[in-house]
Amino acid sequence: MRVKLVCVAGGRPNFPKLAALFRALGTRPERFETCFVHTGQHSDPRMSKLFCEELGLPAPSVDLGVGSATHAVQVAEVMRRFEAVLQSEQPQGVVVAGDLNSTLACALATSKFFRDEPFLFQGMPRRRPVLAHLEAGLRSFDDDMPEEINRRVTDCLSDLLFVSEPSGETNLRREGVAPERHHLVGNVMIDTLLHLKERASRSEVLARLGLEPRSYALLTLHRPNNVDDERQLRTLLDTLDEIAIELPVVFPVHPRTRARLEAARIRPRSDRFLLTEPLGYLDFVKLEASAKVVLTDSGGVQDETTVLGVPCITLRNNTERPVTVTEGTNVLGHTTREGILGAYAALRSEPRSGRVPRSWDGNAAERVARVLEQVFS
Ligand code: UDP
């Protein structure tokens, strides 16, 4: 049987994960047929179209074009449009990744959809497409993060949970997920990082921005808890201004953050702040790899800096990726001036080199593909 898999991406953090999966499935054309659906949750071309091209992703077969909206409207709109895709494609499987609203919406739509014809899964006939979640099991235990709700609900609905780090397995076990449903495969986002690292090293972004390696900090900021609250955003930028006195801060600004900064008329005071548009993947990886320190509230960037061996200060009170702290280069800087400057001072006096977590070896998607082959045989 040739299995039809619909693979869903909603926005920037999903693309590197799917790129790894497409590479692995692409070596098995006789087993899998893929349909790539882009929900359009991030519609900015610098965070979707151009980004996909650099990652070598095929052009999406379907673009749902949902755009920005409130959580409820966005989830509802993705569900409505994705159900029509399920109806026309009649897949045996759907793959979702990470923790976006699109991840949750497509998981929900899939779990209530019945194909016209039954198919065999683990030797049993069924009509509901098999739902697979890449990067399952991560938990921040912070329900004020919309992403945490998306992770929990998606995991609860998924048939196959592909886990990137040991904490994910522990969390799923504690939540009572049957062991045969989850698989510790490693980190598919890191597959793509390792695949493109050499190409990224040839990026000329440092020269373009007038930077020397290890002489700047790289900043990304876009979590709603950090940027939607004006006071919090001001505290963060004021604190980072203090760091900029010592070390220039390169800040590729996420569209959501740019809108908030403009609405609140907040600007970094220091002229050693270098604001840019969101960067392409290769330029961004080059900047990450060459930074003295990375300050971020991104999930993926915590994982990437651990593999690149670059110190990372996470501008949050928690992380759903604890292995980056226990084994990698990540420290929680929290979201206060004292926390961030304290973490910065500690890193300056004793930089962490960390080690790469087991099975973050560039072969996670290959392990995913093998599990898929097995369960659909
Ligand atoms: N990234 C990028 N350009 C940027 C900022 C981030 O290519 O200007 C990449 C980064 O290398 C990582 C991914 O985007 O692969 C992380 O996405 P994001 O921080 O938007 O989402 P999160 O991981 O927090 O869900």
mmCIF file of C-alpha atoms and ligand atoms in Angstrom:
data_model
loop_
_atom_site.group_PDB
_atom_site.id
_atom_site.type_symbol
_atom_site.label_atom_id
_atom_site.label_comp_id
_atom_site.label_asym_id
_atom_site.label_seq_id
_atom_site.Cartn_x
_atom_site.Cartn_y
_atom_site.Cartn_z
ATOM 1 C CA MET A 1 0.000 0.000 0.000
ATOM 2 C CA ARG A 2 1.265 3.503 -0.846
ATOM 3 C CA VAL A 3 0.363 5.739 2.083
ATOM 4 C CA LYS A 4 -0.876 9.258 1.484
ATOM 5 C CA LEU A 5 0.340 11.663 4.170
ATOM 6 C CA VAL A 6 -0.881 15.224 4.477
ATOM 7 C CA CYS A 7 1.897 17.243 6.158
ATOM 8 C CA VAL A 8 0.920 20.556 7.724
ATOM 9 C CA ALA A 9 2.959 23.701 8.332
ATOM 10 C CA GLY A 10 1.504 26.834 9.872
ATOM 11 C CA GLY A 11 4.495 29.099 10.180
ATOM 12 C CA ARG A 12 8.222 29.617 10.568
ATOM 13 C CA PRO A 13 9.079 27.110 13.301
ATOM 14 C CA ASN A 14 7.258 24.308 11.456
ATOM 15 C CA PHE A 15 9.232 24.561 8.216
ATOM 16 C CA PRO A 16 12.642 23.236 9.354
ATOM 17 C CA LYS A 17 10.853 20.279 11.016
ATOM 18 C CA LEU A 18 8.881 19.422 7.889
ATOM 19 C CA ALA A 19 11.928 19.921 5.657
ATOM 20 C CA ALA A 20 13.649 17.090 7.555
ATOM 21 C CA LEU A 21 10.600 14.851 7.230
ATOM 22 C CA PHE A 22 10.278 15.509 3.494
ATOM 23 C CA ARG A 23 13.935 14.576 2.998
ATOM 24 C CA ALA A 24 13.390 11.259 4.803
ATOM 25 C CA LEU A 25 10.084 10.431 3.094
ATOM 26 C CA GLY A 26 11.517 11.485 -0.276
ATOM 27 C CA THR A 27 13.830 8.466 -0.208
ATOM 28 C CA ARG A 28 10.767 6.171 -0.015
ATOM 29 C CA PRO A 29 8.586 7.266 -2.960
ATOM 30 C CA GLU A 30 7.206 3.752 -3.339
ATOM 31 C CA ARG A 31 5.865 3.828 0.246
ATOM 32 C CA PHE A 32 4.691 7.415 0.763
ATOM 33 C CA GLU A 33 2.921 10.067 -1.226
ATOM 34 C CA THR A 34 2.947 13.502 0.432
ATOM 35 C CA CYS A 35 0.674 16.504 0.211
ATOM 36 C CA PHE A 36 2.158 19.648 1.777
ATOM 37 C CA VAL A 37 -0.434 21.992 3.276
ATOM 38 C CA HIS A 38 0.536 25.506 4.392
ATOM 39 C CA THR A 39 -2.197 27.041 6.541
ATOM 40 C CA GLY A 40 -0.881 30.564 5.996
ATOM 41 C CA GLN A 41 -0.868 31.330 9.733
ATOM 42 C CA HIS A 42 2.382 33.250 9.064
ATOM 43 C CA SER A 43 1.781 34.891 5.735
ATOM 44 C CA ASP A 44 4.800 37.243 5.714
ATOM 45 C CA PRO A 45 6.927 35.999 2.747
ATOM 46 C CA ARG A 46 10.145 36.390 4.805
ATOM 47 C CA MET A 47 8.722 33.874 7.254
ATOM 48 C CA SER A 48 7.135 31.481 4.793
ATOM 49 C CA LYS A 49 7.795 31.499 1.036
ATOM 50 C CA LEU A 50 11.459 32.594 0.997
ATOM 51 C CA PHE A 51 12.091 30.575 4.102
ATOM 52 C CA CYS A 52 10.725 27.398 2.472
ATOM 53 C CA GLU A 53 12.861 27.915 -0.612
ATOM 54 C CA GLU A 54 16.050 28.067 1.454
ATOM 55 C CA LEU A 55 15.067 24.905 3.311
ATOM 56 C CA GLY A 56 14.485 23.065 0.043
ATOM 57 C CA LEU A 57 10.822 22.439 0.839
ATOM 58 C CA PRO A 58 8.515 21.797 -2.102
ATOM 59 C CA ALA A 59 6.001 24.520 -2.849
ATOM 60 C CA PRO A 60 2.871 23.816 -0.785
ATOM 61 C CA SER A 61 0.268 21.780 -2.671
ATOM 62 C CA VAL A 62 -2.413 23.721 -0.794
ATOM 63 C CA ASP A 63 -2.257 27.161 0.834
ATOM 64 C CA LEU A 64 -5.186 27.746 3.175
ATOM 65 C CA GLY A 65 -4.340 31.468 3.472
ATOM 66 C CA VAL A 66 -5.845 31.952 6.937
ATOM 67 C CA GLY A 67 -3.633 34.890 8.046
ATOM 68 C CA SER A 68 -3.726 36.513 11.490
ATOM 69 C CA ALA A 69 -6.792 36.550 13.725
ATOM 70 C CA THR A 70 -7.717 35.905 17.336
ATOM 71 C CA HIS A 71 -6.978 32.402 18.592
ATOM 72 C CA ALA A 72 -10.560 31.179 18.305
ATOM 73 C CA VAL A 73 -11.092 32.626 14.841
ATOM 74 C CA GLN A 74 -7.761 31.348 13.550
ATOM 75 C CA VAL A 75 -8.314 27.817 14.889
ATOM 76 C CA ALA A 76 -11.881 27.756 13.567
ATOM 77 C CA GLU A 77 -10.846 29.032 10.147
ATOM 78 C CA VAL A 78 -7.983 26.511 9.808
ATOM 79 C CA MET A 79 -10.328 23.688 10.852
ATOM 80 C CA ARG A 80 -12.976 24.718 8.364
ATOM 81 C CA ARG A 81 -10.527 24.971 5.455
ATOM 82 C CA PHE A 82 -8.485 21.915 6.449
ATOM 83 C CA GLU A 83 -11.554 19.690 6.622
ATOM 84 C CA ALA A 84 -12.123 20.409 2.924
ATOM 85 C CA VAL A 85 -8.521 19.316 2.209
ATOM 86 C CA LEU A 86 -9.082 16.068 4.101
ATOM 87 C CA GLN A 87 -12.217 15.481 2.085
ATOM 88 C CA SER A 88 -10.478 15.976 -1.253
ATOM 89 C CA GLU A 89 -7.165 14.267 -0.389
ATOM 90 C CA GLN A 90 -8.541 11.292 1.604
ATOM 91 C CA PRO A 91 -5.176 10.739 3.383
ATOM 92 C CA GLN A 92 -4.333 7.732 5.532
ATOM 93 C CA GLY A 93 -2.162 9.951 7.727
ATOM 94 C CA VAL A 94 -1.735 13.584 8.802
ATOM 95 C CA VAL A 95 1.514 14.942 10.233
ATOM 96 C CA VAL A 96 1.478 18.093 12.369
ATOM 97 C CA ALA A 97 4.475 19.696 14.077
ATOM 98 C CA GLY A 98 5.233 21.805 17.140
ATOM 99 C CA ASP A 99 2.717 23.944 18.976
ATOM 100 C CA LEU A 100 1.069 26.484 16.674
ATOM 101 C CA ASN A 101 -2.654 27.189 16.467
ATOM 102 C CA SER A 102 -2.539 25.444 13.073
ATOM 103 C CA THR A 103 -1.101 22.337 14.753
ATOM 104 C CA LEU A 104 -4.037 22.186 17.143
ATOM 105 C CA ALA A 105 -6.653 23.033 14.499
ATOM 106 C CA CYS A 106 -5.489 20.390 12.027
ATOM 107 C CA ALA A 107 -5.180 17.801 14.797
ATOM 108 C CA LEU A 108 -8.785 18.439 15.836
ATOM 109 C CA ALA A 109 -10.126 18.371 12.282
ATOM 110 C CA THR A 110 -8.230 15.145 11.544
ATOM 111 C CA SER A 111 -9.383 13.345 14.641
ATOM 112 C CA LYS A 112 -13.051 13.769 13.677
ATOM 113 C CA PHE A 113 -12.700 13.051 9.977
ATOM 114 C CA PHE A 114 -13.687 9.746 8.363
ATOM 115 C CA ARG A 115 -12.276 8.722 4.991
ATOM 116 C CA ASP A 116 -14.617 7.307 2.392
ATOM 117 C CA GLU A 117 -12.700 4.010 2.376
ATOM 118 C CA PRO A 118 -11.114 2.111 5.285
ATOM 119 C CA PHE A 119 -7.381 1.314 5.365
ATOM 120 C CA LEU A 120 -5.125 -0.862 7.514
ATOM 121 C CA PHE A 121 -3.194 0.619 10.430
ATOM 122 C CA GLN A 122 -1.199 -1.749 12.632
ATOM 123 C CA GLY A 123 -3.136 -4.545 10.999
ATOM 124 C CA MET A 124 -6.564 -3.122 11.910
ATOM 125 C CA PRO A 125 -9.051 -1.443 9.549
ATOM 126 C CA ARG A 126 -9.890 2.191 10.305
ATOM 127 C CA ARG A 127 -11.248 5.215 8.491
ATOM 128 C CA ARG A 128 -9.921 8.112 10.587
ATOM 129 C CA PRO A 129 -6.527 9.270 9.281
ATOM 130 C CA VAL A 130 -3.655 8.444 11.618
ATOM 131 C CA LEU A 131 -2.492 11.610 13.377
ATOM 132 C CA ALA A 132 1.256 11.991 13.946
ATOM 133 C CA HIS A 133 2.776 14.807 16.023
ATOM 134 C CA LEU A 134 6.397 15.876 15.549
ATOM 135 C CA GLU A 135 7.970 17.335 18.713
ATOM 136 C CA ALA A 136 5.401 15.777 21.026
ATOM 137 C CA GLY A 137 5.514 15.642 24.822
ATOM 138 C CA LEU A 138 7.169 19.006 25.510
ATOM 139 C CA ARG A 139 5.618 20.838 28.469
ATOM 140 C CA SER A 140 6.299 24.247 29.992
ATOM 141 C CA PHE A 141 3.594 23.621 32.630
ATOM 142 C CA ASP A 142 2.493 27.194 32.022
ATOM 143 C CA ASP A 143 -1.088 27.417 30.829
ATOM 144 C CA ASP A 144 -0.719 31.143 30.239
ATOM 145 C CA MET A 145 1.254 30.147 27.143
ATOM 146 C CA PRO A 146 -1.198 29.490 24.299
ATOM 147 C CA GLU A 147 1.392 27.074 22.871
ATOM 148 C CA GLU A 148 1.112 24.869 25.973
ATOM 149 C CA ILE A 149 -2.603 24.343 25.346
ATOM 150 C CA ASN A 150 -1.852 23.531 21.707
ATOM 151 C CA ARG A 151 0.782 20.949 22.726
ATOM 152 C CA ARG A 152 -1.375 19.214 25.305
ATOM 153 C CA VAL A 153 -4.487 18.936 23.165
ATOM 154 C CA THR A 154 -2.546 17.839 20.073
ATOM 155 C CA ASP A 155 -0.744 15.124 22.042
ATOM 156 C CA CYS A 156 -3.984 13.948 23.539
ATOM 157 C CA LEU A 157 -5.454 13.418 20.045
ATOM 158 C CA SER A 158 -2.371 11.974 18.310
ATOM 159 C CA ASP A 159 -1.909 8.299 17.453
ATOM 160 C CA LEU A 160 1.849 8.629 16.970
ATOM 161 C CA LEU A 161 3.861 10.962 19.182
ATOM 162 C CA PHE A 162 7.413 11.644 18.006
ATOM 163 C CA VAL A 163 9.420 12.946 20.942
ATOM 164 C CA SER A 164 12.606 15.041 20.739
ATOM 165 C CA GLU A 165 14.028 14.813 24.277
ATOM 166 C CA PRO A 166 13.693 12.550 27.338
ATOM 167 C CA SER A 167 11.458 14.995 29.281
ATOM 168 C CA GLY A 168 8.848 14.481 26.545
ATOM 169 C CA GLU A 169 8.706 10.755 27.272
ATOM 170 C CA THR A 170 8.434 11.383 31.018
ATOM 171 C CA ASN A 171 5.585 13.852 30.486
ATOM 172 C CA LEU A 172 3.657 11.533 28.185
ATOM 173 C CA ARG A 173 4.076 8.590 30.551
ATOM 174 C CA ARG A 174 2.805 10.719 33.422
ATOM 175 C CA GLU A 175 -0.206 11.730 31.311
ATOM 176 C CA GLY A 176 -0.989 8.068 30.723
ATOM 177 C CA VAL A 177 -0.163 7.912 27.013
ATOM 178 C CA ALA A 178 0.322 4.260 26.064
ATOM 179 C CA PRO A 179 4.046 3.503 25.509
ATOM 180 C CA GLU A 180 3.453 2.111 22.000
ATOM 181 C CA ARG A 181 2.121 5.525 20.926
ATOM 182 C CA HIS A 182 5.278 7.523 21.713
ATOM 183 C CA HIS A 183 8.726 7.246 20.156
ATOM 184 C CA LEU A 184 11.857 9.079 21.285
ATOM 185 C CA VAL A 185 13.320 9.806 17.852
ATOM 186 C CA GLY A 186 15.413 12.931 18.463
ATOM 187 C CA ASN A 187 15.016 16.434 17.157
ATOM 188 C CA VAL A 188 13.839 16.893 13.557
ATOM 189 C CA MET A 189 14.566 20.634 13.670
ATOM 190 C CA ILE A 190 18.185 19.801 14.454
ATOM 191 C CA ASP A 191 18.272 17.439 11.441
ATOM 192 C CA THR A 192 17.744 20.496 9.262
ATOM 193 C CA LEU A 193 20.232 22.596 11.194
ATOM 194 C CA LEU A 194 22.941 19.966 10.719
ATOM 195 C CA HIS A 195 21.953 19.482 7.071
ATOM 196 C CA LEU A 196 22.287 23.210 6.265
ATOM 197 C CA LYS A 197 24.968 24.295 8.732
ATOM 198 C CA GLU A 198 27.763 24.198 6.199
ATOM 199 C CA ARG A 199 25.744 26.222 3.674
ATOM 200 C CA ALA A 200 24.805 28.696 6.398
ATOM 201 C CA SER A 201 28.484 29.146 7.264
ATOM 202 C CA ARG A 202 28.951 30.680 3.797
ATOM 203 C CA SER A 203 26.304 33.366 4.430
ATOM 204 C CA GLU A 204 27.723 36.885 4.178
ATOM 205 C CA VAL A 205 25.345 38.324 6.733
ATOM 206 C CA LEU A 206 28.127 39.306 9.161
ATOM 207 C CA ALA A 207 29.896 41.425 6.541
ATOM 208 C CA ARG A 208 26.563 42.886 5.432
ATOM 209 C CA LEU A 209 25.761 43.992 8.988
ATOM 210 C CA GLY A 210 29.357 45.042 9.755
ATOM 211 C CA LEU A 211 29.833 42.455 12.518
ATOM 212 C CA GLU A 212 32.765 40.354 13.687
ATOM 213 C CA PRO A 213 32.244 36.810 15.048
ATOM 214 C CA ARG A 214 31.726 36.652 18.863
ATOM 215 C CA SER A 215 31.417 40.420 19.149
ATOM 216 C CA TYR A 216 27.643 40.794 19.361
ATOM 217 C CA ALA A 217 24.527 39.441 21.048
ATOM 218 C CA LEU A 218 21.651 38.090 18.959
ATOM 219 C CA LEU A 219 18.117 38.758 20.184
ATOM 220 C CA THR A 220 14.733 37.303 19.173
ATOM 221 C CA LEU A 221 11.499 38.146 20.911
ATOM 222 C CA HIS A 222 7.938 37.260 19.949
ATOM 223 C CA ARG A 223 6.112 35.307 22.706
ATOM 224 C CA PRO A 224 2.774 36.975 23.447
ATOM 225 C CA ASN A 225 3.545 37.090 27.212
ATOM 226 C CA ASN A 226 6.657 39.169 26.447
ATOM 227 C CA VAL A 227 5.532 41.439 23.656
ATOM 228 C CA ASP A 228 1.788 41.960 24.080
ATOM 229 C CA ASP A 229 2.134 43.533 27.515
ATOM 230 C CA GLU A 230 3.552 47.041 27.101
ATOM 231 C CA ARG A 231 5.160 47.173 30.549
ATOM 232 C CA GLN A 232 6.856 43.814 30.068
ATOM 233 C CA LEU A 233 8.116 44.779 26.619
ATOM 234 C CA ARG A 234 9.515 48.040 28.005
ATOM 235 C CA THR A 235 11.270 46.206 30.875
ATOM 236 C CA LEU A 236 12.888 43.793 28.440
ATOM 237 C CA LEU A 237 14.087 46.458 26.026
ATOM 238 C CA ASP A 238 15.389 48.688 28.851
ATOM 239 C CA THR A 239 17.362 45.744 30.239
ATOM 240 C CA LEU A 240 18.721 44.770 26.849
ATOM 241 C CA ASP A 241 19.731 48.406 26.344
ATOM 242 C CA GLU A 242 22.054 47.943 29.313
ATOM 243 C CA ILE A 243 23.620 44.884 27.679
ATOM 244 C CA ALA A 244 23.994 46.809 24.416
ATOM 245 C CA ILE A 245 26.337 49.274 26.165
ATOM 246 C CA GLU A 246 28.827 46.424 26.341
ATOM 247 C CA LEU A 247 27.889 44.268 23.369
ATOM 248 C CA PRO A 248 26.014 45.326 20.221
ATOM 249 C CA VAL A 249 22.613 43.616 20.035
ATOM 250 C CA VAL A 250 21.387 42.339 16.667
ATOM 251 C CA PHE A 251 17.602 42.110 16.720
ATOM 252 C CA PRO A 252 15.698 40.589 13.752
ATOM 253 C CA VAL A 253 12.239 41.830 14.646
ATOM 254 C CA HIS A 254 9.255 39.482 14.345
ATOM 255 C CA PRO A 255 6.243 41.217 12.682
ATOM 256 C CA ARG A 256 4.146 40.764 15.841
ATOM 257 C CA THR A 257 6.848 42.450 17.932
ATOM 258 C CA ARG A 258 7.343 45.250 15.411
ATOM 259 C CA ALA A 259 3.625 46.019 15.556
ATOM 260 C CA ARG A 260 3.709 46.121 19.385
ATOM 261 C CA LEU A 261 6.849 48.278 19.483
ATOM 262 C CA GLU A 262 5.306 50.743 17.055
ATOM 263 C CA ALA A 263 1.946 50.824 18.822
ATOM 264 C CA ALA A 264 3.610 51.531 22.192
ATOM 265 C CA ARG A 265 6.234 53.828 20.588
ATOM 266 C CA ILE A 266 9.020 51.843 22.217
ATOM 267 C CA ARG A 267 12.509 52.085 20.736
ATOM 268 C CA PRO A 268 15.802 50.819 22.067
ATOM 269 C CA ARG A 269 17.756 53.861 23.316
ATOM 270 C CA SER A 270 21.206 52.540 22.520
ATOM 271 C CA ASP A 271 22.451 53.048 18.970
ATOM 272 C CA ARG A 272 24.274 49.736 19.417
ATOM 273 C CA PHE A 273 20.950 47.992 18.817
ATOM 274 C CA LEU A 274 20.786 46.771 15.231
ATOM 275 C CA LEU A 275 17.165 46.162 14.208
ATOM 276 C CA THR A 276 16.559 44.100 11.064
ATOM 277 C CA GLU A 277 13.642 42.466 9.309
ATOM 278 C CA PRO A 278 13.098 38.744 10.090
ATOM 279 C CA LEU A 279 16.045 36.965 8.489
ATOM 280 C CA GLY A 280 16.197 34.022 6.159
ATOM 281 C CA TYR A 281 17.156 30.704 7.730
ATOM 282 C CA LEU A 282 20.744 30.582 6.441
ATOM 283 C CA ASP A 283 21.569 34.140 7.528
ATOM 284 C CA PHE A 284 19.945 33.562 10.893
ATOM 285 C CA VAL A 285 21.851 30.336 11.548
ATOM 286 C CA LYS A 286 25.110 32.077 10.621
ATOM 287 C CA LEU A 287 24.292 34.863 13.113
ATOM 288 C CA GLU A 288 23.394 32.316 15.806
ATOM 289 C CA ALA A 289 26.550 30.287 15.281
ATOM 290 C CA SER A 290 28.811 33.359 15.418
ATOM 291 C CA ALA A 291 27.146 35.212 18.315
ATOM 292 C CA LYS A 292 28.810 35.668 21.690
ATOM 293 C CA VAL A 293 25.460 35.095 23.323
ATOM 294 C CA VAL A 294 21.887 34.613 22.128
ATOM 295 C CA LEU A 295 18.944 36.098 24.040
ATOM 296 C CA THR A 296 15.601 34.661 23.039
ATOM 297 C CA ASP A 297 12.101 33.618 23.948
ATOM 298 C CA SER A 298 11.922 31.255 20.945
ATOM 299 C CA GLY A 299 11.565 27.523 21.399
ATOM 300 C CA GLY A 300 13.573 26.437 18.364
ATOM 301 C CA VAL A 301 16.409 28.866 19.036
ATOM 302 C CA GLN A 302 17.014 27.268 22.461
ATOM 303 C CA ASP A 303 17.517 23.900 20.736
ATOM 304 C CA GLU A 304 19.678 25.310 17.941
ATOM 305 C CA THR A 305 22.069 27.203 20.265
ATOM 306 C CA THR A 306 22.582 24.027 22.301
ATOM 307 C CA VAL A 307 23.730 22.196 19.174
ATOM 308 C CA LEU A 308 25.841 25.131 17.987
ATOM 309 C CA GLY A 309 27.469 25.373 21.449
ATOM 310 C CA VAL A 310 26.560 29.056 21.763
ATOM 311 C CA PRO A 311 25.472 30.415 25.170
ATOM 312 C CA CYS A 312 21.750 31.156 25.282
ATOM 313 C CA ILE A 313 19.735 33.166 27.789
ATOM 314 C CA THR A 314 16.047 32.367 27.567
ATOM 315 C CA LEU A 315 13.834 35.349 28.321
ATOM 316 C CA ARG A 316 11.118 33.305 30.000
ATOM 317 C CA ASN A 317 10.362 31.879 33.433
ATOM 318 C CA ASN A 318 10.203 28.313 32.163
ATOM 319 C CA THR A 319 11.131 26.161 29.219
ATOM 320 C CA GLU A 320 9.424 23.164 27.643
ATOM 321 C CA ARG A 321 12.920 22.089 26.507
ATOM 322 C CA PRO A 322 14.698 21.297 29.799
ATOM 323 C CA VAL A 323 17.430 19.264 28.132
ATOM 324 C CA THR A 324 18.841 22.507 26.716
ATOM 325 C CA VAL A 325 19.404 23.638 30.321
ATOM 326 C CA THR A 326 20.523 20.359 31.904
ATOM 327 C CA GLU A 327 22.814 19.339 29.036
ATOM 328 C CA GLY A 328 23.037 22.267 26.627
ATOM 329 C CA THR A 329 24.060 25.907 26.741
ATOM 330 C CA ASN A 330 20.750 27.379 27.846
ATOM 331 C CA VAL A 331 20.006 29.275 31.088
ATOM 332 C CA LEU A 332 16.703 30.774 32.119
ATOM 333 C CA GLY A 333 17.112 34.542 32.374
ATOM 334 C CA HIS A 334 13.471 34.972 33.381
ATOM 335 C CA THR A 335 11.797 38.222 32.406
ATOM 336 C CA THR A 336 13.050 40.676 35.014
ATOM 337 C CA ARG A 337 16.017 43.051 34.826
ATOM 338 C CA GLU A 338 17.732 41.278 37.743
ATOM 339 C CA GLY A 339 17.210 37.823 36.218
ATOM 340 C CA ILE A 340 18.490 38.747 32.777
ATOM 341 C CA LEU A 341 21.480 40.800 33.898
ATOM 342 C CA GLY A 342 22.322 38.119 36.493
ATOM 343 C CA ALA A 343 22.286 35.386 33.835
ATOM 344 C CA TYR A 344 24.360 37.580 31.523
ATOM 345 C CA ALA A 345 26.969 38.285 34.233
ATOM 346 C CA ALA A 346 27.152 34.565 35.099
ATOM 347 C CA LEU A 347 27.680 33.601 31.457
ATOM 348 C CA ARG A 348 30.346 36.246 31.029
ATOM 349 C CA SER A 349 32.367 34.944 33.958
ATOM 350 C CA GLU A 350 31.804 31.278 33.124
ATOM 351 C CA PRO A 351 30.528 30.547 29.588
ATOM 352 C CA ARG A 352 28.712 27.200 29.223
ATOM 353 C CA SER A 353 29.742 24.930 26.417
ATOM 354 C CA GLY A 354 27.321 22.087 27.217
ATOM 355 C CA ARG A 355 26.934 18.952 25.150
ATOM 356 C CA VAL A 356 24.599 17.868 22.389
ATOM 357 C CA PRO A 357 21.708 15.733 23.703
ATOM 358 C CA ARG A 358 21.679 12.098 22.668
ATOM 359 C CA SER A 359 19.933 11.377 19.380
ATOM 360 C CA TRP A 360 20.120 14.991 18.211
ATOM 361 C CA ASP A 361 22.309 13.515 15.521
ATOM 362 C CA GLY A 362 20.670 14.584 12.265
ATOM 363 C CA ASN A 363 18.758 11.301 11.830
ATOM 364 C CA ALA A 364 15.540 11.963 13.746
ATOM 365 C CA ALA A 365 13.344 12.234 10.631
ATOM 366 C CA GLU A 366 14.815 8.987 9.321
ATOM 367 C CA ARG A 367 13.675 7.319 12.567
ATOM 368 C CA VAL A 368 10.222 8.889 12.127
ATOM 369 C CA ALA A 369 10.016 7.513 8.588
ATOM 370 C CA ARG A 370 10.973 4.031 9.802
ATOM 371 C CA VAL A 371 8.216 4.055 12.414
ATOM 372 C CA LEU A 372 5.727 5.207 9.776
ATOM 373 C CA GLU A 373 6.824 2.408 7.447
ATOM 374 C CA GLN A 374 6.353 -0.104 10.214
ATOM 375 C CA VAL A 375 2.924 1.000 11.437
ATOM 376 C CA PHE A 376 1.467 1.219 7.949
ATOM 377 C CA SER A 377 2.890 -2.114 6.799
HETATM 378 N N1 UDP B 1 14.601 32.019 12.527
HETATM 379 C C1 UDP B 1 14.956 32.552 11.294
HETATM 380 N N2 UDP B 1 15.011 33.911 11.141
HETATM 381 C C2 UDP B 1 14.768 34.770 12.162
HETATM 382 C C3 UDP B 1 14.424 34.214 13.429
HETATM 383 C C4 UDP B 1 14.330 32.830 13.574
HETATM 384 O O1 UDP B 1 15.224 31.803 10.349
HETATM 385 O O2 UDP B 1 14.846 36.001 11.960
HETATM 386 C C5 UDP B 1 14.478 30.527 12.652
HETATM 387 C C6 UDP B 1 15.293 29.861 13.719
HETATM 388 O O3 UDP B 1 16.580 29.513 13.257
HETATM 389 C C7 UDP B 1 14.469 28.623 14.025
HETATM 390 C C8 UDP B 1 13.041 29.082 13.806
HETATM 391 O O4 UDP B 1 13.143 30.265 13.026
HETATM 392 O O5 UDP B 1 14.759 27.584 13.112
HETATM 393 C C9 UDP B 1 12.356 29.361 15.123
HETATM 394 O O6 UDP B 1 11.149 29.950 14.890
HETATM 395 P P1 UDP B 1 10.417 30.926 15.929
HETATM 396 O O7 UDP B 1 11.415 31.496 16.877
HETATM 397 O O8 UDP B 1 9.605 31.865 15.118
HETATM 398 O O9 UDP B 1 9.375 29.972 16.650
HETATM 399 P P2 UDP B 1 9.392 29.082 17.973
HETATM 400 O O10 UDP B 1 10.503 28.100 17.825
HETATM 401 O O11 UDP B 1 9.529 29.989 19.134
HETATM 402 O O12 UDP B 1 8.056 28.418 17.979
#
